[in-house]
mmCIF file of C-alpha atoms and ligand atoms in Angstrom:
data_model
loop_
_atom_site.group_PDB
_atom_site.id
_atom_site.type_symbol
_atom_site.label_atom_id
_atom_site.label_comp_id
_atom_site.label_asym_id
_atom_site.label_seq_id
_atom_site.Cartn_x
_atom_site.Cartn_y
_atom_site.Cartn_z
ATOM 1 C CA UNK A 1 0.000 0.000 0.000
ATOM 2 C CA UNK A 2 1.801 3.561 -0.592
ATOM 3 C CA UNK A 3 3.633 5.191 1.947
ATOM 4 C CA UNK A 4 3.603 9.043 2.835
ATOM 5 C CA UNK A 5 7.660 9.907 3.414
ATOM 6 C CA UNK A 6 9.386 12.579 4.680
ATOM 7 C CA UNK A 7 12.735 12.579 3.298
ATOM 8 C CA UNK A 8 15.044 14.384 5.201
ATOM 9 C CA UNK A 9 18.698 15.345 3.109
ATOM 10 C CA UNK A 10 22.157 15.829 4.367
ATOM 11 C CA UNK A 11 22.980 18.922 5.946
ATOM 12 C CA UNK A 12 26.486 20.256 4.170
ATOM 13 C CA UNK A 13 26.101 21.523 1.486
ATOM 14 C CA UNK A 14 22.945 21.906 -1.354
ATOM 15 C CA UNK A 15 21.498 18.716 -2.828
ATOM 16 C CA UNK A 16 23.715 18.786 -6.556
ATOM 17 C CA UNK A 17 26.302 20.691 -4.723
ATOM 18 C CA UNK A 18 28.598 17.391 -4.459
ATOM 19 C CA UNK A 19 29.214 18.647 -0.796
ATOM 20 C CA UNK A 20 26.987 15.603 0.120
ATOM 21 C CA UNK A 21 29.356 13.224 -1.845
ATOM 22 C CA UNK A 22 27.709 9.743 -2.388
ATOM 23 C CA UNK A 23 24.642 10.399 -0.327
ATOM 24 C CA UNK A 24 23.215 12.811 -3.325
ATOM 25 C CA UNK A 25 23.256 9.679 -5.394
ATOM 26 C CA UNK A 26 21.473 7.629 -2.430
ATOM 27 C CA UNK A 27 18.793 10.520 -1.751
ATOM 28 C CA UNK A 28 17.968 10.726 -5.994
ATOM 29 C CA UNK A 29 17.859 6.519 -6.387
ATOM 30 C CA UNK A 30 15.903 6.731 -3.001
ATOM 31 C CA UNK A 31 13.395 9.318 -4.614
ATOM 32 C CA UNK A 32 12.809 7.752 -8.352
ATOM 33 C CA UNK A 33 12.877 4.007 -6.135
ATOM 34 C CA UNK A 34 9.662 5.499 -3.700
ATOM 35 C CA UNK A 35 8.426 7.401 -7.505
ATOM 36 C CA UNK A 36 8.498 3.924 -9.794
ATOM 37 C CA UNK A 37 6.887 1.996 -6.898
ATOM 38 C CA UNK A 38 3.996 5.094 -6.718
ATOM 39 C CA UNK A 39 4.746 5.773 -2.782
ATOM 40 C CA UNK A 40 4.506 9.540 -1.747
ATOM 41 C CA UNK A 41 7.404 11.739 -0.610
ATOM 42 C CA UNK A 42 8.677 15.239 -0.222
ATOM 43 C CA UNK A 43 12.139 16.074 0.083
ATOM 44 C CA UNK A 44 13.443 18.557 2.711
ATOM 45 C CA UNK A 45 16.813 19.881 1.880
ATOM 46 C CA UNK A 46 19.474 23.246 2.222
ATOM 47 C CA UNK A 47 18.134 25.956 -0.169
ATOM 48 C CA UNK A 48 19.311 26.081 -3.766
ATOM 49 C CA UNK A 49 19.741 22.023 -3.595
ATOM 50 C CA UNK A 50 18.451 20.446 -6.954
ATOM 51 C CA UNK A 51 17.110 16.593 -6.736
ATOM 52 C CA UNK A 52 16.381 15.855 -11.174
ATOM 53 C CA UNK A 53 13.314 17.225 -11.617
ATOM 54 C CA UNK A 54 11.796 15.887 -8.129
ATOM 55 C CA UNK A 55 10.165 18.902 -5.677
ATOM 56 C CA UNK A 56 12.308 19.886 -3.028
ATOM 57 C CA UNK A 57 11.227 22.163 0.035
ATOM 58 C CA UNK A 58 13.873 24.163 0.810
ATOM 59 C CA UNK A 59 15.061 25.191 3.942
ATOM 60 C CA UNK A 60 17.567 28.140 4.708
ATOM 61 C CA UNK A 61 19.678 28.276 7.223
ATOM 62 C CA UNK A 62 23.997 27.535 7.981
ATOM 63 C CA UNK A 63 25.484 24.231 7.125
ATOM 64 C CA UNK A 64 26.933 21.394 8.807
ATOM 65 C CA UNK A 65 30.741 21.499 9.799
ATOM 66 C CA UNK A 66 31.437 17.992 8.248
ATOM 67 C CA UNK A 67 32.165 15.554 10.273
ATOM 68 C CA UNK A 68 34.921 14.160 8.666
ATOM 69 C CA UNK A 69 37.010 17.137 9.704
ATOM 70 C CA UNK A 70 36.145 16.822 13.500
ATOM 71 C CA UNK A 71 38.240 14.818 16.025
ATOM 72 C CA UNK A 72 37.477 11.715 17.620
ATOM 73 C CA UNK A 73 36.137 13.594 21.025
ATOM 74 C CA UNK A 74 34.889 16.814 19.151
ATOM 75 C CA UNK A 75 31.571 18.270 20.867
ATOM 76 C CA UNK A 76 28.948 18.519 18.815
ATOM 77 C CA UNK A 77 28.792 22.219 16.991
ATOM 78 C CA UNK A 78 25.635 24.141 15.715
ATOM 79 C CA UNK A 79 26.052 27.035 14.192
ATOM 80 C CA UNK A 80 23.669 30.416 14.988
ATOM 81 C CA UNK A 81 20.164 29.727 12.461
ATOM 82 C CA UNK A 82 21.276 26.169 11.733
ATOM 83 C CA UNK A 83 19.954 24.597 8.598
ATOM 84 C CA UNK A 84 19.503 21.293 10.045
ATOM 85 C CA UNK A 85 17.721 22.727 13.312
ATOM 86 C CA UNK A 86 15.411 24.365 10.630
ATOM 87 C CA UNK A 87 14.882 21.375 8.776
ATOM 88 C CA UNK A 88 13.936 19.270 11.668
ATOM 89 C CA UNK A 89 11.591 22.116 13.218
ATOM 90 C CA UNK A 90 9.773 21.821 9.864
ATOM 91 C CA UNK A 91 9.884 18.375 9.821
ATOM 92 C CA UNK A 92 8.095 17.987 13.812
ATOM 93 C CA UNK A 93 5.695 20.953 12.044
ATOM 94 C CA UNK A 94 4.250 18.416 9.428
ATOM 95 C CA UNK A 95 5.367 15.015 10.255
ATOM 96 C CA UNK A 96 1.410 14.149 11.235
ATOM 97 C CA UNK A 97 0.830 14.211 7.205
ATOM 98 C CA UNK A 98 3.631 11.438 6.928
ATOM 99 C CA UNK A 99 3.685 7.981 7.932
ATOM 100 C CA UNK A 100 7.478 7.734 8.219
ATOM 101 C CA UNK A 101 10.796 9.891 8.345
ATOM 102 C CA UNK A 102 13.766 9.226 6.314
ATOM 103 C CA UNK A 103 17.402 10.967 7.581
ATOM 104 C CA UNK A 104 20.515 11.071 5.801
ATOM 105 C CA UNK A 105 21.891 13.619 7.444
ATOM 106 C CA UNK A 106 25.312 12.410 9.508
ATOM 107 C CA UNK A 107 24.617 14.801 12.420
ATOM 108 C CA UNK A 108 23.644 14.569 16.341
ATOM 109 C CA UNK A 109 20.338 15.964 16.059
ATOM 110 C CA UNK A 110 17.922 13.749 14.067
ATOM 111 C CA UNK A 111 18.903 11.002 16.583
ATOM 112 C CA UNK A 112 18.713 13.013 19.401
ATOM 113 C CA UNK A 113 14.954 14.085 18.718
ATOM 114 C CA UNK A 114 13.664 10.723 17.127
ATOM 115 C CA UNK A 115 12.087 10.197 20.992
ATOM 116 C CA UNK A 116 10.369 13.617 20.711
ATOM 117 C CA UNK A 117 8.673 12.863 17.399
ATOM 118 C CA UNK A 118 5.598 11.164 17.195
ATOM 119 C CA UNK A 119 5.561 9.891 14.019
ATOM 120 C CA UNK A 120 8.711 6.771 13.339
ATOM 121 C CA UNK A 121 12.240 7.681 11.646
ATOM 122 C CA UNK A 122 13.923 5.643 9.242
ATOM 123 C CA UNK A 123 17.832 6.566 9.885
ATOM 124 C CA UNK A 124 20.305 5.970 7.055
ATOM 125 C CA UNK A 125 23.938 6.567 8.413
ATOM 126 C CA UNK A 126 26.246 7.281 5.185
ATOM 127 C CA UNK A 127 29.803 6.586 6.941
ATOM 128 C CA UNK A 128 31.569 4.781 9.445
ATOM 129 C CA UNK A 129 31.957 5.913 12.951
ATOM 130 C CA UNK A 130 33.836 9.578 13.357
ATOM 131 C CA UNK A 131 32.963 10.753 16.815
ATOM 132 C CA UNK A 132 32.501 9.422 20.432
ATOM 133 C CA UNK A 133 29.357 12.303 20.640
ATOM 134 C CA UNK A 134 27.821 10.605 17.544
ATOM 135 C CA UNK A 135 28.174 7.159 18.498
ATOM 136 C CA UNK A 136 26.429 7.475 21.618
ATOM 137 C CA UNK A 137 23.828 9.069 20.170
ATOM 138 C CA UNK A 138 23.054 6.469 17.445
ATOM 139 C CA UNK A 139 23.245 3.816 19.659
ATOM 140 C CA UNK A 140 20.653 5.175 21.940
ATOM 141 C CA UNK A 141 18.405 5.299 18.749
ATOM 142 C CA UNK A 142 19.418 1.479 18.077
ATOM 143 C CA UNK A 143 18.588 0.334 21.742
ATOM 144 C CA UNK A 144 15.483 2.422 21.922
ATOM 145 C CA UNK A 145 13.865 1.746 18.410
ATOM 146 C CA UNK A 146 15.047 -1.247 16.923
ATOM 147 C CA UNK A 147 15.529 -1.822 13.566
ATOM 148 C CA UNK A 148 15.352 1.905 12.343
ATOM 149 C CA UNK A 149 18.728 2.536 11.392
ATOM 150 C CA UNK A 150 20.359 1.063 8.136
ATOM 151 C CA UNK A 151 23.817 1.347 6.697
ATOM 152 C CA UNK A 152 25.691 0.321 3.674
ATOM 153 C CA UNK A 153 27.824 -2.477 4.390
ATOM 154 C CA UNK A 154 28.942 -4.987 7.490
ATOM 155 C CA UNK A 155 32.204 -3.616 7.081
ATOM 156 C CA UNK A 156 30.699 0.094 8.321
ATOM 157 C CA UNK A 157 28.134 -1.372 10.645
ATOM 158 C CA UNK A 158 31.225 -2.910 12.472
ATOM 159 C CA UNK A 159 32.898 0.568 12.875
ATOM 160 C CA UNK A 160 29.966 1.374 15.273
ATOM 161 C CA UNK A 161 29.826 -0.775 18.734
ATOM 162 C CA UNK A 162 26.341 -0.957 17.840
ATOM 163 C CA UNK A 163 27.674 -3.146 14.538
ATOM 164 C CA UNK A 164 25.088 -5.627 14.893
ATOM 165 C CA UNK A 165 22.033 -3.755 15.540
ATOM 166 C CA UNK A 166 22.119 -1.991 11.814
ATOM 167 C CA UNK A 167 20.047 -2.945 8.754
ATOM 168 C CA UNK A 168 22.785 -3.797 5.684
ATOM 169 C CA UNK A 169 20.807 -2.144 2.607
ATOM 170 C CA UNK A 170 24.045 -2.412 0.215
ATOM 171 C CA UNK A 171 23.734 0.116 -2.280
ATOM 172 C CA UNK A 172 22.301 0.406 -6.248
ATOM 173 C CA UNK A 173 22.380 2.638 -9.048
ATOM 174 C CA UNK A 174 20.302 2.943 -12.464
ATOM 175 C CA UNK A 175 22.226 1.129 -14.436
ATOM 176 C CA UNK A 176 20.245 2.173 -17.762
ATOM 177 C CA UNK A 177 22.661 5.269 -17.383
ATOM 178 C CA UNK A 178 26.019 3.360 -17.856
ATOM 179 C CA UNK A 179 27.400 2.225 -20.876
ATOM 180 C CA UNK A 180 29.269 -0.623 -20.968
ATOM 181 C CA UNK A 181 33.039 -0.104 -23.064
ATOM 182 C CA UNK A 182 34.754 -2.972 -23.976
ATOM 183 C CA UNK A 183 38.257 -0.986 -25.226
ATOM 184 C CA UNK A 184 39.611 1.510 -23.115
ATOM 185 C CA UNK A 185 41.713 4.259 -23.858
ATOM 186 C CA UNK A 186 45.470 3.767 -21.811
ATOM 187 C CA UNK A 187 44.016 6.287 -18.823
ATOM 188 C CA UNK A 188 42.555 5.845 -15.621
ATOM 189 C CA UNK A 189 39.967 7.001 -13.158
ATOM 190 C CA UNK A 190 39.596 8.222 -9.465
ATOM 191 C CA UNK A 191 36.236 9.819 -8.441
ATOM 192 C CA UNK A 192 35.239 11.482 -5.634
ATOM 193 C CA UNK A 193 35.044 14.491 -3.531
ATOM 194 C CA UNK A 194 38.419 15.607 -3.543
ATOM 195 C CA UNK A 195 39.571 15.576 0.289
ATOM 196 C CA UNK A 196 41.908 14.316 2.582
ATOM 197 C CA UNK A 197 39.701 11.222 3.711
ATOM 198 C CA UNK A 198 39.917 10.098 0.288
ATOM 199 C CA UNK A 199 43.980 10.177 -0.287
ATOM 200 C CA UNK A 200 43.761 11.284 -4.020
ATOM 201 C CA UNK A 201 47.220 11.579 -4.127
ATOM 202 C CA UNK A 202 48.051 8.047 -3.814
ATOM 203 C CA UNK A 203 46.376 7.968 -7.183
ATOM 204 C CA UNK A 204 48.209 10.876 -8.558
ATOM 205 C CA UNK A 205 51.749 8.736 -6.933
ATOM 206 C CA UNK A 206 50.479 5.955 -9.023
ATOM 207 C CA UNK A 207 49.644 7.768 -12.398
ATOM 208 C CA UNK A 208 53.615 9.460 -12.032
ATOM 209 C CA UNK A 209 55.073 5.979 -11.713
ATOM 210 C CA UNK A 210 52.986 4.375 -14.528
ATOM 211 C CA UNK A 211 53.216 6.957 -16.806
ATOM 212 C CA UNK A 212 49.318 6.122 -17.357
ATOM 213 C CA UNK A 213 46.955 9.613 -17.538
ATOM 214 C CA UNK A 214 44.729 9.990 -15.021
ATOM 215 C CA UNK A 215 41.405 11.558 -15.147
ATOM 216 C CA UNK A 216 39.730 13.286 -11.860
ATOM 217 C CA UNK A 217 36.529 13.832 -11.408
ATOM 218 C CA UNK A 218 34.282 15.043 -8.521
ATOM 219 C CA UNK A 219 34.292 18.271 -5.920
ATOM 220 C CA UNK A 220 36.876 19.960 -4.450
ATOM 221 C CA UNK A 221 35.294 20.069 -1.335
ATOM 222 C CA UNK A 222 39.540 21.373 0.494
ATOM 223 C CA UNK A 223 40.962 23.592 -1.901
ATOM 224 C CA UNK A 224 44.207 23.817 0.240
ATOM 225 C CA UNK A 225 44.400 19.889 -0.007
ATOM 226 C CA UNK A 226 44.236 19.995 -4.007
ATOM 227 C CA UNK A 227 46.832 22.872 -4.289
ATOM 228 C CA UNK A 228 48.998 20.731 -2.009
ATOM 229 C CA UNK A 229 48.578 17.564 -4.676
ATOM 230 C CA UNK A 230 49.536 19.960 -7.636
ATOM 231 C CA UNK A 231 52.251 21.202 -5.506
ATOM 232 C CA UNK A 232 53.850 17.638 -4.624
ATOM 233 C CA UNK A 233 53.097 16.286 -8.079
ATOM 234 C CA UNK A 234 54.133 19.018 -11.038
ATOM 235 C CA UNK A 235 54.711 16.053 -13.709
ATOM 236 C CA UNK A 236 52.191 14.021 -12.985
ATOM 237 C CA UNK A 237 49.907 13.291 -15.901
ATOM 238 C CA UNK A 238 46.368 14.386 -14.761
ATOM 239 C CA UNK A 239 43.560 15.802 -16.379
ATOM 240 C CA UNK A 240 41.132 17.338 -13.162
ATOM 241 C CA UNK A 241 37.873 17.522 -15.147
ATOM 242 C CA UNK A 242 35.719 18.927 -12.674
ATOM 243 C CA UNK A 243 32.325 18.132 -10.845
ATOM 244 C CA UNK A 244 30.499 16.270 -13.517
ATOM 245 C CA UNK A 245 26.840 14.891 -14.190
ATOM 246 C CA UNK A 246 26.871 11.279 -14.127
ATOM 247 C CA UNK A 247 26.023 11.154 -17.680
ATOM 248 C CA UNK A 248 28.682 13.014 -18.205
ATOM 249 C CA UNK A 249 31.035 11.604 -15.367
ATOM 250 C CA UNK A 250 30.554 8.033 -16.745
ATOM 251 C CA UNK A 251 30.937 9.460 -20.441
ATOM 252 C CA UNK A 252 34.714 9.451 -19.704
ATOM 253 C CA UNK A 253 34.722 6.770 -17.167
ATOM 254 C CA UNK A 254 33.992 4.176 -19.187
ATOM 255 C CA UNK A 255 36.537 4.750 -21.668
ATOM 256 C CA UNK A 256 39.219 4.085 -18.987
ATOM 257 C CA UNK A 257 41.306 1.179 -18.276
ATOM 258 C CA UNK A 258 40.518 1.324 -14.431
ATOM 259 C CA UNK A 259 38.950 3.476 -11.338
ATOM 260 C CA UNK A 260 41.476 3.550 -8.858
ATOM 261 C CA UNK A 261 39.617 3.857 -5.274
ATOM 262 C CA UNK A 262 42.217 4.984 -2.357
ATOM 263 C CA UNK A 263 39.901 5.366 0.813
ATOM 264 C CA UNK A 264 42.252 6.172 3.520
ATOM 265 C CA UNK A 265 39.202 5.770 6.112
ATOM 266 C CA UNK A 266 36.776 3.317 6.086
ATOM 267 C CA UNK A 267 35.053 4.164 2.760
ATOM 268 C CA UNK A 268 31.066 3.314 3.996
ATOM 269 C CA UNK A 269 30.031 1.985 0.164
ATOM 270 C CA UNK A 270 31.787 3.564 -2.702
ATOM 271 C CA UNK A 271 29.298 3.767 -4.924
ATOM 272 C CA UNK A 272 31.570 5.049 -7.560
ATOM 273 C CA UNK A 273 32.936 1.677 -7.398
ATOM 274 C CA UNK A 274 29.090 0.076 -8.450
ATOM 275 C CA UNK A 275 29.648 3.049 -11.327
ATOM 276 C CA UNK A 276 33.026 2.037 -13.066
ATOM 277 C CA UNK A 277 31.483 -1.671 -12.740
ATOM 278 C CA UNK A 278 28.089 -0.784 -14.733
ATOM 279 C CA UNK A 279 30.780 0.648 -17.160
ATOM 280 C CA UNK A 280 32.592 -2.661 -17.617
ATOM 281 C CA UNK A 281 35.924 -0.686 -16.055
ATOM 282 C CA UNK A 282 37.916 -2.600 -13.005
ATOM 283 C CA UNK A 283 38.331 -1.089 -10.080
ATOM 284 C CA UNK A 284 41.525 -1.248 -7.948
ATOM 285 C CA UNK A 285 41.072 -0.415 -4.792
ATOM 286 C CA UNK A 286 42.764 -0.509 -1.251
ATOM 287 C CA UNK A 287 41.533 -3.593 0.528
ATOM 288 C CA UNK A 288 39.062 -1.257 3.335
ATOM 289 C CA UNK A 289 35.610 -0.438 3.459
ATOM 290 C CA UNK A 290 32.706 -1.366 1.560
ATOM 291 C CA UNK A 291 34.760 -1.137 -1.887
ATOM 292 C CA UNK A 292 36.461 -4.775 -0.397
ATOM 293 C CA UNK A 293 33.150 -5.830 -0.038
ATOM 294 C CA UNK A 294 32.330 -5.189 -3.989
ATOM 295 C CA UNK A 295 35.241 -5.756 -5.699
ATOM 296 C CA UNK A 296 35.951 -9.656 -6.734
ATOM 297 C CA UNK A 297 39.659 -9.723 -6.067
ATOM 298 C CA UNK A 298 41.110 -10.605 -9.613
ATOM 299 C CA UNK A 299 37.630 -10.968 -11.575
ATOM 300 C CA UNK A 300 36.320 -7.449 -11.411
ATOM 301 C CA UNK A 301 39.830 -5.756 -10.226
ATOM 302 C CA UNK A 302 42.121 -5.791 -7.359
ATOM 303 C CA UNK A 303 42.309 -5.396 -3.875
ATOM 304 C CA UNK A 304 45.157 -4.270 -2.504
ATOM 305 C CA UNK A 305 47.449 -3.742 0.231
ATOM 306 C CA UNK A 306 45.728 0.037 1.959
ATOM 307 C CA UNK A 307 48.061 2.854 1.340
ATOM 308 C CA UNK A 308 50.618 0.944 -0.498
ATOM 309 C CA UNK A 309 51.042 3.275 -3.904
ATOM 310 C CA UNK A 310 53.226 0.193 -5.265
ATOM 311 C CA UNK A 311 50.383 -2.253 -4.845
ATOM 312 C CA UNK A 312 48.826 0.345 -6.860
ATOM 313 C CA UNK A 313 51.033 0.056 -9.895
ATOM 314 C CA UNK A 314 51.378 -3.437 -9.488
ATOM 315 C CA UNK A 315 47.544 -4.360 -9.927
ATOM 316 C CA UNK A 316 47.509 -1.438 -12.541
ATOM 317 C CA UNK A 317 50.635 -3.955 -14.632
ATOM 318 C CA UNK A 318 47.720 -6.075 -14.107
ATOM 319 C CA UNK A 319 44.801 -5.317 -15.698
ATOM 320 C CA UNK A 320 44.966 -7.266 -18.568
ATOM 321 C CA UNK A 321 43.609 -10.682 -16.578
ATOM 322 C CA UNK A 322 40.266 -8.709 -16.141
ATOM 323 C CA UNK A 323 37.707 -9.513 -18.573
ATOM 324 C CA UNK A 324 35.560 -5.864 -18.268
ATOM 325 C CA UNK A 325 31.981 -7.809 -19.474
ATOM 326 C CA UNK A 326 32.261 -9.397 -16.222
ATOM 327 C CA UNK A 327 32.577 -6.000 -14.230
ATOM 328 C CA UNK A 328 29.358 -5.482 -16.105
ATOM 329 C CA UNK A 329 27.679 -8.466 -15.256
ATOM 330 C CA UNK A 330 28.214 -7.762 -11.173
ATOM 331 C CA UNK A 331 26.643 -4.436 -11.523
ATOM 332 C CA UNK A 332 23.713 -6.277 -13.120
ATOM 333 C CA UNK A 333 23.645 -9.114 -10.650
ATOM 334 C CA UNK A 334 24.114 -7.376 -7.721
ATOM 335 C CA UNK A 335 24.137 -3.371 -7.841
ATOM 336 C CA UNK A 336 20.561 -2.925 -10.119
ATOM 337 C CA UNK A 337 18.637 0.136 -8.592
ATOM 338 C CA UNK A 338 15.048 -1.859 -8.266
ATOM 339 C CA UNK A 339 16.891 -4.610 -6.264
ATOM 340 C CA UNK A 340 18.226 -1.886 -3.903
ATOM 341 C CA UNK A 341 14.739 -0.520 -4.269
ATOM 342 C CA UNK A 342 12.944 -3.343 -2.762
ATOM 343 C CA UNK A 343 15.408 -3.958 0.052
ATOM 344 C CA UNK A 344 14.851 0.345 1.164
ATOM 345 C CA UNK A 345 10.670 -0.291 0.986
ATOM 346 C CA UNK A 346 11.039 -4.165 2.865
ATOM 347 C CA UNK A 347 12.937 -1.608 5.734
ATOM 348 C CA UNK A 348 10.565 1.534 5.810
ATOM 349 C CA UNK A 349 7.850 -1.321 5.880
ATOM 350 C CA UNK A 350 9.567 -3.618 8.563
ATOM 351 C CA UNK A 351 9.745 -0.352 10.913
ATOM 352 C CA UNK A 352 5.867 0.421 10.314
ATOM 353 C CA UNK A 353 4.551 -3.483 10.835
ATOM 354 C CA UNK A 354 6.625 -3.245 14.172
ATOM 355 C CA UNK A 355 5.169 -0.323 15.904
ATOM 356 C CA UNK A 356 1.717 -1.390 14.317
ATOM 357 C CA UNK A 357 1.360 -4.387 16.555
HETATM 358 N N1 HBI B 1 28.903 15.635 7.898
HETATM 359 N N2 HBI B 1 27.927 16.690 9.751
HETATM 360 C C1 HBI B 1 27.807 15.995 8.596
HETATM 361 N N3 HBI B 1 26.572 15.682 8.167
HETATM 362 C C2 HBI B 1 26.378 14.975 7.010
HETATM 363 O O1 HBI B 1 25.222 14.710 6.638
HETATM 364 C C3 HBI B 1 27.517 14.586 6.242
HETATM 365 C C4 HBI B 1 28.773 14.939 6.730
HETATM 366 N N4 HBI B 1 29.872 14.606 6.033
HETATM 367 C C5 HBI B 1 29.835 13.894 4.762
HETATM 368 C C6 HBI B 1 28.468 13.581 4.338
HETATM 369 N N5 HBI B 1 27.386 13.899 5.067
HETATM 370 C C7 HBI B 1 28.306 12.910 3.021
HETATM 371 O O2 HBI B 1 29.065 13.639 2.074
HETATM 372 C C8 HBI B 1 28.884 11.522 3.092
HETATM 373 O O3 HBI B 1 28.067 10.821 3.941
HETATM 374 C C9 HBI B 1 28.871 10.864 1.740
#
């Protein structure tokens, strides 16, 4: 029967601003997943965000700090006429004409009020654990209402102690988008919002020592961090190409030999990786995180050592043994959007038949 949902965004940055990295991607499959399957929604987000051509009620107000950048026992920061306070006031305004909540936001305060709402929250947590403040605060939501929060992968759910007490909804993507390549041009790939959590210049080590071109794609969310990478790395052979749409994104994706992936913290999903696949192109990726979870160790790429640039090159010598229609053929088997679909609607509907008994 359809649902009435309140989707809730991220809180950094503007939906299409690539501030909310891979969660953008989540929140849009989320909305045409709830759309296809003729559920109701309305998505409450930072002003100026964009979700495709769905509504979105925007809410002003100051972002997030990320929390990424905070340390392990950082207190938990709100700025003065806080976007997310402002979303969540709006949301305990109309959450009566809803029969369920959806968060993505990463923050303290969704979980804190879930026992002041009278109406159930569905809480999708996007990374692993960052801060002592937020894991208390989840796990309070996991003891008191069981079964509402969800994550990516096992590998995240065991960063929190409350590992065992999340839903694993993997991840999917429309894969009617992609276009599978069977010869590559001699370049490669790395994705992503261009930070220090993601250690692009591993990649750019890796493209110097191979000689092979490597193209960049995705935000530059620390500007000092990229002019540090130039800085380090005057010869290397890359080719930054900006924040792109993903028809455009996989446009040049596709045509390259590999996605190199170099998480250096505990990359929740990577659903970039789930991209490159749908594209037939390997992806080589340090063995941590969800993207060890995905990747079939010499059938759809490599897996190797974390942090070791020479593992890098070494897989990259090896790319050859991958046959790329196979990378295709994962993303079909296990990455298709309507199978992701039905696992997100068998969890909104799981939290609704248990507070209906
Ligand atoms: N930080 N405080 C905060 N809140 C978020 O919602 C958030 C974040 N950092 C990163 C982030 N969301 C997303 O870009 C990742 O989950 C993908």
């Amino acid at each position: 029967m359809p649902l009435k949902l309140l989707l809730l965004s991220t809180s950094v940055g503007p939906l299409s601003s690539g501030l909310g990295g891979g969660v953008e991607l989540t929140l849009y499959n989320l909305a045409q997943e709830l759309w296809q399957r003729g559920h109701e929604f309305k998505v409450v987000a930072p002003e100026n965000s964009k979700l495709g051509t769905f509504p979105v009620i925007e809410i002003p107000g100051e972002l997030q700090t990320t929390a990424q950048t905070q340390a392990d026992t950082a207190p938990i920061i709100m700025p003065e006429n806080s976007v997310l306070a402002n979303m969540w006031d709006y949301a305990r305004q109309v959450q009566r004409e809803y029969d369920l909540i959806f968060n993505i936001a990463y923050d303290w305060l969704p979980f804190y009020l879930t026992p002041f709402f009278d109406r159930p929250i569905a809480h999708f947590i996007s990374m692993g654990a960052m801060t002592r403040a937020m894991d208390e605060i989840m796990e309070r939501v996991a003891v008191q209402f069981p079964g509402t929060i969800a994550v990516y992968t096992q590998t995240q759910a065991h960063t929190f102690p409350f590992g065992d007490r999340c839903r694993c909804v993997g991840s999917g993507i429309d894969l009617s988008l992609y276009q599978f390549c069977a010869q590559p041009e001699p370049c490669l790939a790395w994705l992503g919002r261009i930070a220090p959590e993601k250690a692009l210049e591993d990649a750019v080590a890796a493209a110097q020592i191979t000689g092979m071109k490597l193209k960049i794609m995705g935000k530059i969310q620390d500007e000092s961090y990229w002019q540090q990478i130039l800085a380090d790395y005057p010869k290397a052979p890359i080719e930054y190409l900006g924040f792109l749409t993903t028809a455009q994104m996989q446009q040049e994706l596709r045509q390259c030999r590999a996605l190199l992936m170099t998480p250096r913290w505990i990359e929740a999903f990577g659903n970039v990786a789930i991209e490159a696949l749908a594209c037939g192109v390997p992806v080589i990726s340090y063995r941590r995180g969800g993207p060890a979870e995905i990747v079939e160790d010499g059938k759809t790429g490599f897996l190797v050592e974390p942090d070791s640039v020479t593992g890098l090159v070494e897989a990259i010598k090896d790319l050859d043994e991958i046959d790329r229609s196979i990378c295709r053929t994962q993303a079909e088997t296990e990455y298709s959007l309507k199978a992701w679909g039905d696992r997100m609607e068998r969890w909104f509907e799981d939290i609704l038949s248990a507070i209906a008994i």
